[in-house]
mmCIF file of C-alpha atoms and ligand atoms in Angstrom:
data_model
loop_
_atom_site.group_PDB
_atom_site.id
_atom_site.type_symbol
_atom_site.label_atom_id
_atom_site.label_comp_id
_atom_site.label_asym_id
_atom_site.label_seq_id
_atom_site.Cartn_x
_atom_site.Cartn_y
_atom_site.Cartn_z
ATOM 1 C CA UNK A 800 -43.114 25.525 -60.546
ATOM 2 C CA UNK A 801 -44.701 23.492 -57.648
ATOM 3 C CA UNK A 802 -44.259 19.662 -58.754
ATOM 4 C CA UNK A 803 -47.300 17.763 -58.439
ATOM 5 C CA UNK A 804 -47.603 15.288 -55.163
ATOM 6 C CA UNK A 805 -50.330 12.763 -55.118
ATOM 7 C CA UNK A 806 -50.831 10.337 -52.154
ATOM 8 C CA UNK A 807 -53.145 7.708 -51.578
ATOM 9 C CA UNK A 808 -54.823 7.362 -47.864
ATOM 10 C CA UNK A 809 -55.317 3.624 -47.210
ATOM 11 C CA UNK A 810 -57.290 4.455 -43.929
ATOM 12 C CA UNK A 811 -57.575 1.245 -41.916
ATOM 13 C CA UNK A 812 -57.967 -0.514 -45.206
ATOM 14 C CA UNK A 813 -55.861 -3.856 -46.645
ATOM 15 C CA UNK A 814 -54.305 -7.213 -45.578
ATOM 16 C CA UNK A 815 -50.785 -8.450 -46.379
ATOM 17 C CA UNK A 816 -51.651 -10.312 -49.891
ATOM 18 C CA UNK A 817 -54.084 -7.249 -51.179
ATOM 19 C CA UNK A 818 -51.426 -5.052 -50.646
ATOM 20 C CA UNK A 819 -48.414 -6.479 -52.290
ATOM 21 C CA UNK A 820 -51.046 -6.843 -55.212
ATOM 22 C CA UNK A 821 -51.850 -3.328 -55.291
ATOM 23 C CA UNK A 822 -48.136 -2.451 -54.760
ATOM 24 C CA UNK A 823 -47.160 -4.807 -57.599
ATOM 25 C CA UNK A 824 -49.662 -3.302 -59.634
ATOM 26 C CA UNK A 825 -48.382 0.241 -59.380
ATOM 27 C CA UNK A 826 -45.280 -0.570 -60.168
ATOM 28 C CA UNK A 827 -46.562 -1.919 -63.227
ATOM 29 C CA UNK A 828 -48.457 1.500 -63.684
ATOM 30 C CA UNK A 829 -45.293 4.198 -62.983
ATOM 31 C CA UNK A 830 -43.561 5.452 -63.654
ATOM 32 C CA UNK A 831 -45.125 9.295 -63.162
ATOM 33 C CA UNK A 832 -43.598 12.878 -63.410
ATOM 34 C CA UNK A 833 -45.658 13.652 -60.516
ATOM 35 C CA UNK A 834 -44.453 12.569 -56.539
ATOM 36 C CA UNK A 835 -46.458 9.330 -55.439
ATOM 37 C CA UNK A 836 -46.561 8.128 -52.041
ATOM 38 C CA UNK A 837 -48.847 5.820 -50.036
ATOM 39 C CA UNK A 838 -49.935 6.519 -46.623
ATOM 40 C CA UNK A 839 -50.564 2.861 -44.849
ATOM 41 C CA UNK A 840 -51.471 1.364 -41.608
ATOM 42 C CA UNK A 841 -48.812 0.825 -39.472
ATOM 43 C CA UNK A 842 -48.368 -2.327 -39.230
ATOM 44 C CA UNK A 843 -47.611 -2.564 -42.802
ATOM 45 C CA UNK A 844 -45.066 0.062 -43.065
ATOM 46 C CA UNK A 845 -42.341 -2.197 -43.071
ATOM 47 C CA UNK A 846 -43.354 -4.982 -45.432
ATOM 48 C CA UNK A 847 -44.699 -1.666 -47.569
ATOM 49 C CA UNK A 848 -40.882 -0.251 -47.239
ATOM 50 C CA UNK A 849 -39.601 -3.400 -48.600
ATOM 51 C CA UNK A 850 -41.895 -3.734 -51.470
ATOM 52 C CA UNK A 851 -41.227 -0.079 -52.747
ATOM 53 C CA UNK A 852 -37.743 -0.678 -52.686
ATOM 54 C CA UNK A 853 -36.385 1.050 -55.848
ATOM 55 C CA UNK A 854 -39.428 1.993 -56.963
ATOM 56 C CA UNK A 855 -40.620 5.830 -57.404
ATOM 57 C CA UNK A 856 -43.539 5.401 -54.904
ATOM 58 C CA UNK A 857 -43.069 6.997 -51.609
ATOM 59 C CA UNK A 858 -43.310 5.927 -48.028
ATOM 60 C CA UNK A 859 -46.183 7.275 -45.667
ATOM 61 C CA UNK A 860 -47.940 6.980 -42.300
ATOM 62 C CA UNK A 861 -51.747 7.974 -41.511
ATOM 63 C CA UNK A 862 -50.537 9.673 -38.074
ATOM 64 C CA UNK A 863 -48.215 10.273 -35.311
ATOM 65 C CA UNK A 864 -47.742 10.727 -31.698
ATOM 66 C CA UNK A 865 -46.593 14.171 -30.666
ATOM 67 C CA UNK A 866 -44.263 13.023 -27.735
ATOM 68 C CA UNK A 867 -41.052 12.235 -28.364
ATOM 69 C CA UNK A 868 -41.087 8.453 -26.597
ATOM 70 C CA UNK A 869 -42.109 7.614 -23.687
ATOM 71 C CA UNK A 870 -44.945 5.768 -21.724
ATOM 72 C CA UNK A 871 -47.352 6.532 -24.335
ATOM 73 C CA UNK A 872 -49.531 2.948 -24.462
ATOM 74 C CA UNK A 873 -50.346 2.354 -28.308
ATOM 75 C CA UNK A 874 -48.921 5.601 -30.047
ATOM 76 C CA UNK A 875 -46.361 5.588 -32.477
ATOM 77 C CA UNK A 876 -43.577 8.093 -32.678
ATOM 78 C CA UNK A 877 -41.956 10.440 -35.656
ATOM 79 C CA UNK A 878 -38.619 8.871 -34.875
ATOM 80 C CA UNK A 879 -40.409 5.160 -35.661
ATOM 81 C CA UNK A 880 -41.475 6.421 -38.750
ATOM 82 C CA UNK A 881 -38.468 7.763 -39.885
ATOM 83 C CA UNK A 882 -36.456 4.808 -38.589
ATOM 84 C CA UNK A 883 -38.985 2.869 -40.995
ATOM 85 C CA UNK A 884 -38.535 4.781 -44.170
ATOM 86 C CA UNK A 885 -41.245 7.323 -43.944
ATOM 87 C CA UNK A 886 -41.125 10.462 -45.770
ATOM 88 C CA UNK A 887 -44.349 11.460 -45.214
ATOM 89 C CA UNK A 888 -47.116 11.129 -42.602
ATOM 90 C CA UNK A 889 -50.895 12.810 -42.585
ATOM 91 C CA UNK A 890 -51.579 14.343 -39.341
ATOM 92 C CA UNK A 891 -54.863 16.335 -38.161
ATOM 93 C CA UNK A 892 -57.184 14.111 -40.549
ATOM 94 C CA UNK A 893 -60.965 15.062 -40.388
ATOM 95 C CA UNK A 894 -61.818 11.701 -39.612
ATOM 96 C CA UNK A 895 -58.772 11.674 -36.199
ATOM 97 C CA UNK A 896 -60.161 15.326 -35.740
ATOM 98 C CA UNK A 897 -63.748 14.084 -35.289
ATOM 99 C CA UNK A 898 -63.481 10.462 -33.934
ATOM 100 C CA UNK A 899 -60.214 11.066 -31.812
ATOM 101 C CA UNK A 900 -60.948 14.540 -30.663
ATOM 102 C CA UNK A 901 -57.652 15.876 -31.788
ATOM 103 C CA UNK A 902 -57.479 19.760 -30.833
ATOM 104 C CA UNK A 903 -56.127 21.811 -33.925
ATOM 105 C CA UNK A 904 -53.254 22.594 -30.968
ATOM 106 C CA UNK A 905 -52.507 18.587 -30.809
ATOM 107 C CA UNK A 906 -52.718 18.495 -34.956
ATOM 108 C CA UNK A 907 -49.971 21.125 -34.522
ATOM 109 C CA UNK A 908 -47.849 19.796 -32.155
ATOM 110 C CA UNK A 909 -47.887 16.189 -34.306
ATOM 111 C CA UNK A 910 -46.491 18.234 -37.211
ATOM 112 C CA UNK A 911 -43.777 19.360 -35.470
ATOM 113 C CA UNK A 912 -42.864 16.280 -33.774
ATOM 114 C CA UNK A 913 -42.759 14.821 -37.480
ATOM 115 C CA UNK A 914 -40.663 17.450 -38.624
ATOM 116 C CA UNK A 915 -38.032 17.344 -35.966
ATOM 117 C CA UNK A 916 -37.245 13.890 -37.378
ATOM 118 C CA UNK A 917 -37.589 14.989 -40.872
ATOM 119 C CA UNK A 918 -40.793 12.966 -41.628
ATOM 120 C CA UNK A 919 -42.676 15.611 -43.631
ATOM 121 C CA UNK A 920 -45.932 16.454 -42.420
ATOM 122 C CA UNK A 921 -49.381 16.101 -44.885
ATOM 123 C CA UNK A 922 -51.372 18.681 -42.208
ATOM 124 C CA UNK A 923 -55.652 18.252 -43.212
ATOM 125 C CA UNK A 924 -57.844 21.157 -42.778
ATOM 126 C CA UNK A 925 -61.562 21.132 -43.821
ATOM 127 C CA UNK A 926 -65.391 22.458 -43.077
ATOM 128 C CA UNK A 927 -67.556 20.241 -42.141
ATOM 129 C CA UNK A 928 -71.364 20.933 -44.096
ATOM 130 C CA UNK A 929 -72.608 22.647 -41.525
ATOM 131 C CA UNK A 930 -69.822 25.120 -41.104
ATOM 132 C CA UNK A 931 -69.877 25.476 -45.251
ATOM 133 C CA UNK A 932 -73.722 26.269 -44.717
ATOM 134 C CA UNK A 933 -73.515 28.669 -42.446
ATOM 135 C CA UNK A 934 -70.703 30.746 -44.461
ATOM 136 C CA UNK A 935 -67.616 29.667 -41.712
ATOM 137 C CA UNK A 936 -65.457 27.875 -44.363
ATOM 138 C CA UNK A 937 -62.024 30.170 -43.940
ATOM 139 C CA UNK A 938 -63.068 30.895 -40.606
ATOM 140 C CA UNK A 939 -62.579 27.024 -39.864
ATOM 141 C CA UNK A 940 -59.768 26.622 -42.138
ATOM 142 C CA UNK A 941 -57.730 29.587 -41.445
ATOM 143 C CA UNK A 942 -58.195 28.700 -37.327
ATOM 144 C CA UNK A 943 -56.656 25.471 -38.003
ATOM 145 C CA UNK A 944 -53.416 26.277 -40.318
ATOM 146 C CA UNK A 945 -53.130 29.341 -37.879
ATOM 147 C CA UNK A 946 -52.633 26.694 -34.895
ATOM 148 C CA UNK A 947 -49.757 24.574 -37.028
ATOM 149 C CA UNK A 948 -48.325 27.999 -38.473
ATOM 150 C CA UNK A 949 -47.913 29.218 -34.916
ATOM 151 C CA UNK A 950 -46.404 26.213 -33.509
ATOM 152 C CA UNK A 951 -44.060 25.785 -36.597
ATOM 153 C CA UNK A 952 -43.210 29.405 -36.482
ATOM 154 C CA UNK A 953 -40.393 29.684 -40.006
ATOM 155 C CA UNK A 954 -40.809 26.303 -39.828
ATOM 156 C CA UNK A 955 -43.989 26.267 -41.236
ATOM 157 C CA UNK A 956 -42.571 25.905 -45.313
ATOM 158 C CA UNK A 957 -41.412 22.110 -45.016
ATOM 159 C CA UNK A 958 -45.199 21.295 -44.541
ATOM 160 C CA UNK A 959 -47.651 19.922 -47.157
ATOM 161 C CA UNK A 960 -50.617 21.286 -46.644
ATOM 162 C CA UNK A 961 -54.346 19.094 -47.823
ATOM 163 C CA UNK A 962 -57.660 20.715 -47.937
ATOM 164 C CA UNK A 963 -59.917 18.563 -47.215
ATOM 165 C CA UNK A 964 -63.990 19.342 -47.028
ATOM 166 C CA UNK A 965 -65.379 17.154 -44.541
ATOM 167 C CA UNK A 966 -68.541 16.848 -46.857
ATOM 168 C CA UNK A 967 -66.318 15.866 -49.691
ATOM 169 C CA UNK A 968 -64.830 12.452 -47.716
ATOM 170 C CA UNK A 969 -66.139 9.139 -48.673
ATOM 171 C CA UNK A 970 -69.439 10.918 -50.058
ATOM 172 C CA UNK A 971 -68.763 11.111 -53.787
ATOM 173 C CA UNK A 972 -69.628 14.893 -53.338
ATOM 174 C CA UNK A 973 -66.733 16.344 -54.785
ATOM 175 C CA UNK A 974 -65.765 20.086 -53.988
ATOM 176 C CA UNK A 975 -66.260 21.842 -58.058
ATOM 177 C CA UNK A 976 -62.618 22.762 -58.997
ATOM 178 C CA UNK A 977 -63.865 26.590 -58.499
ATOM 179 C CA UNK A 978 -64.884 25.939 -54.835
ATOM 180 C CA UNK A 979 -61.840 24.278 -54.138
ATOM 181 C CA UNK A 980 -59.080 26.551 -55.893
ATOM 182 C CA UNK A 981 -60.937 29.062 -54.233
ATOM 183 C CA UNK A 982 -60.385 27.450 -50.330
ATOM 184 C CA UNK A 983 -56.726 26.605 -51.618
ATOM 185 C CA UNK A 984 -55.907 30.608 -52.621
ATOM 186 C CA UNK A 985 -57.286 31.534 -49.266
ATOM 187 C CA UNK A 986 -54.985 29.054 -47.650
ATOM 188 C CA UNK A 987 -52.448 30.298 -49.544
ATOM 189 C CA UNK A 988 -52.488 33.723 -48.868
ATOM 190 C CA UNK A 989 -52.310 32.814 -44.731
ATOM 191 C CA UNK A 990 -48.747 31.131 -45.913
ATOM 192 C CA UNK A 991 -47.734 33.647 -47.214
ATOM 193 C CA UNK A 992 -47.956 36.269 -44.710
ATOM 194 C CA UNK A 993 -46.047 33.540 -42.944
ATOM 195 C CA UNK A 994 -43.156 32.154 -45.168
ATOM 196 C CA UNK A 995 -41.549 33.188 -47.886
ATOM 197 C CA UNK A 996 -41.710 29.755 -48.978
ATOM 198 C CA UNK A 997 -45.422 29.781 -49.420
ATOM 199 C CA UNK A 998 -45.187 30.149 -53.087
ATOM 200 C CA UNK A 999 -42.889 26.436 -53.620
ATOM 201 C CA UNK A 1000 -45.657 24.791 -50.908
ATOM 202 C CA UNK A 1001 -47.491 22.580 -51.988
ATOM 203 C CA UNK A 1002 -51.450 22.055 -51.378
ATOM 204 C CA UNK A 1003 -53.513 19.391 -52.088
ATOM 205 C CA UNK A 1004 -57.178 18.411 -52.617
ATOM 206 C CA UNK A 1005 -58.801 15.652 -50.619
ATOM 207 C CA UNK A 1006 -62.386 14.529 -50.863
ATOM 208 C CA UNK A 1007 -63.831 11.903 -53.182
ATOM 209 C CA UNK A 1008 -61.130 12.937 -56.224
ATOM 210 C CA UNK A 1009 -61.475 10.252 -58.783
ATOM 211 C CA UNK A 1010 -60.014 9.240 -62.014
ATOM 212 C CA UNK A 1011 -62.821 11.350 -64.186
ATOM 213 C CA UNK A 1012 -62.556 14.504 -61.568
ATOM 214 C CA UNK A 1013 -58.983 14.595 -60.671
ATOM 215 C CA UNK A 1014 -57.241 16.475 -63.951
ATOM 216 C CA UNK A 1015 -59.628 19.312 -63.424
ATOM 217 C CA UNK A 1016 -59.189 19.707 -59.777
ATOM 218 C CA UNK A 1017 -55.307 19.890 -60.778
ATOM 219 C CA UNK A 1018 -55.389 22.243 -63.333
ATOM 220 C CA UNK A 1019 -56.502 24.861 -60.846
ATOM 221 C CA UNK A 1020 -53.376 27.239 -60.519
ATOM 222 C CA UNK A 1021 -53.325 26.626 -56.605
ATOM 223 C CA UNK A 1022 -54.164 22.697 -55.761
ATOM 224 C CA UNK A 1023 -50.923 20.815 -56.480
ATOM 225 C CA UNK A 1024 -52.033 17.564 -56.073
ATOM 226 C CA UNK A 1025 -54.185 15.628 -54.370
ATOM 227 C CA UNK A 1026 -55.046 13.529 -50.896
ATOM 228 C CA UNK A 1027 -56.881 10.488 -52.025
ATOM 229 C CA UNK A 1028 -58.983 7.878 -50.334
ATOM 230 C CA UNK A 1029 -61.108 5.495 -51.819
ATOM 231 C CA UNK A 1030 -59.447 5.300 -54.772
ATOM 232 C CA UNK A 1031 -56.230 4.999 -53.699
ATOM 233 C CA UNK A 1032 -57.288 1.369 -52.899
ATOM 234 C CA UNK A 1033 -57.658 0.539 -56.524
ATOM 235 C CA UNK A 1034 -54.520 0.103 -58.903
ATOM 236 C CA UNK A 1035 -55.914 1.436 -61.645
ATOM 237 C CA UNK A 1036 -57.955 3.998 -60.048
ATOM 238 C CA UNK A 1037 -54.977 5.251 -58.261
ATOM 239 C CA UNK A 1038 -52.424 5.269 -61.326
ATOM 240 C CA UNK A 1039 -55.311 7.458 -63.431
ATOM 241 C CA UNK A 1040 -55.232 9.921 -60.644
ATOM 242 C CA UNK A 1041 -51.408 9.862 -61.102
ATOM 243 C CA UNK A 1042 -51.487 10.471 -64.502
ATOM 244 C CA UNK A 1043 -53.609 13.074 -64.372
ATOM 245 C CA UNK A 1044 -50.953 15.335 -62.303
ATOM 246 C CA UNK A 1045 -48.454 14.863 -64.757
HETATM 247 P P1 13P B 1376 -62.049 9.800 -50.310
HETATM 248 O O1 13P B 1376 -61.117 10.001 -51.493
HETATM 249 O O2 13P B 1376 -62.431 8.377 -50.107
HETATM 250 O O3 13P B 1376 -63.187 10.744 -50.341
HETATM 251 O O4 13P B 1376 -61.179 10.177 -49.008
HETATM 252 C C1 13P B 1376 -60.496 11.371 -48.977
HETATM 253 C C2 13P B 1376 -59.612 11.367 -47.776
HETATM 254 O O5 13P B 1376 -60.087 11.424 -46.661
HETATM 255 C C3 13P B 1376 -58.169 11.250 -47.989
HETATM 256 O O6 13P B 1376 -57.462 11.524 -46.822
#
């Protein structure tokens, strides 16, 4: 039995005193059977850390770098993350894979940089519409979990995996619970020609998931929780969406 993991994607959302609000309000909310964690900006990892202290709510970052340390102006290592509290941190997002040009071989390389400091990678795969449209969903999706599986090699298990539908972000288009389950067993089926761990990994749904939409997506016997935007950014919102992966 895959335990339910729902984290909330801040994206470059938030200030110092909205934050501790929403941070004070979900401690209010928990506590949940399901895992919680919240990915933030950087600079508010640390202040984050602190307020989560004791709580159930887990630690995340939106990216990584995939060197080690160096002269890299402006990127921020796995070790940083760790040394910060992390346990999680989303690499290969649609929105770094479009605006940053991230290659699904750099996506891959960032997951195991995060892994080789035990900061567990949340590794995003998605169609955009056009690729949907013209019938290249798994095509897309299996290209880009075949670049992390072959870089992680039996590593590959100790990765949560998100599908994420491009057309599904920020749109309020969300993907039916048949259309996604149905992305999520083809995913699934790629992990497990590659690790016998496939069946305890755990997959989640990104892409406009809401408090009304969110117990159906994860009742679907192959989306274990979910990758959440927007409404991560609302207390109440969020804590629904928690409570509906219990
Ligand atoms: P929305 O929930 O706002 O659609 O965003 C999904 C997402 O991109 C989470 O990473």
């Amino acid at each position: 039995m895959r335990k339910k993991l729902v984290v909330g994607n801040w994206k470059m959302h938030g200030n110092r005193a909205a934050n501790a609000a929403l941070l004070g309000a979900l401690k209010e909310a928990g506590p949940w059977t399901a895992e919680v964690a919240v990915c933030v900006p950087f600079p508010y990892l640390t202040e984050t850390a602190l307020a989560l202290t004791g709580q159930q709510v887990l630690l995340g970052a939106q990216d990584c770098s995939s060197h080690e340390q160096g002269a890299y102006t402006g990127e921020v290592s796995s070790a940083m993350l760790s040394d910060l509290g992390c346990r999680f941190v989303i690499v290969g997002h649609s929105e770094r894979r479009a605006y940053h040009h991230e290659s699904d071989q750099l996506v891959a390389d960032k997951a195991k940089a995060a892994l080789a400091h035990g900061v567990t990678p949340i590794v995003c795969v998605g169609e955009t519409l056009a690729e949907r449209e013209a019938g290249q969903t798994e095509v897309v999706v299996k290209r880009q979990l075949a670049a992390v599986i072959h870089t992680l090699t039996h590593c590959i298990g100790e990765i949560v995996l998100a599908y994420e539908p491009v057309w599904a972000i920020g749109t309020g288009l969300t993907a039916t619970p048949e259309q996604a389950q149905a992305v999520h067993a083809v995913l699934r089926k790629q992990l497990q020609a590659a690790s016998q761990k496939a069946d305890a990994m755990r997959i989640l749904y990104g892409g406009s998931v809401k408090a009304d939409n969110a117990a159906q997506l994860f009742a679907q016997p192959d989306i274990d929780g979910g990758l959440i935007g927007g409404a991560s950014l609302k207390a109440a919102d969020f804590a629904a969406i928690c409570r509906a992966a219990m």
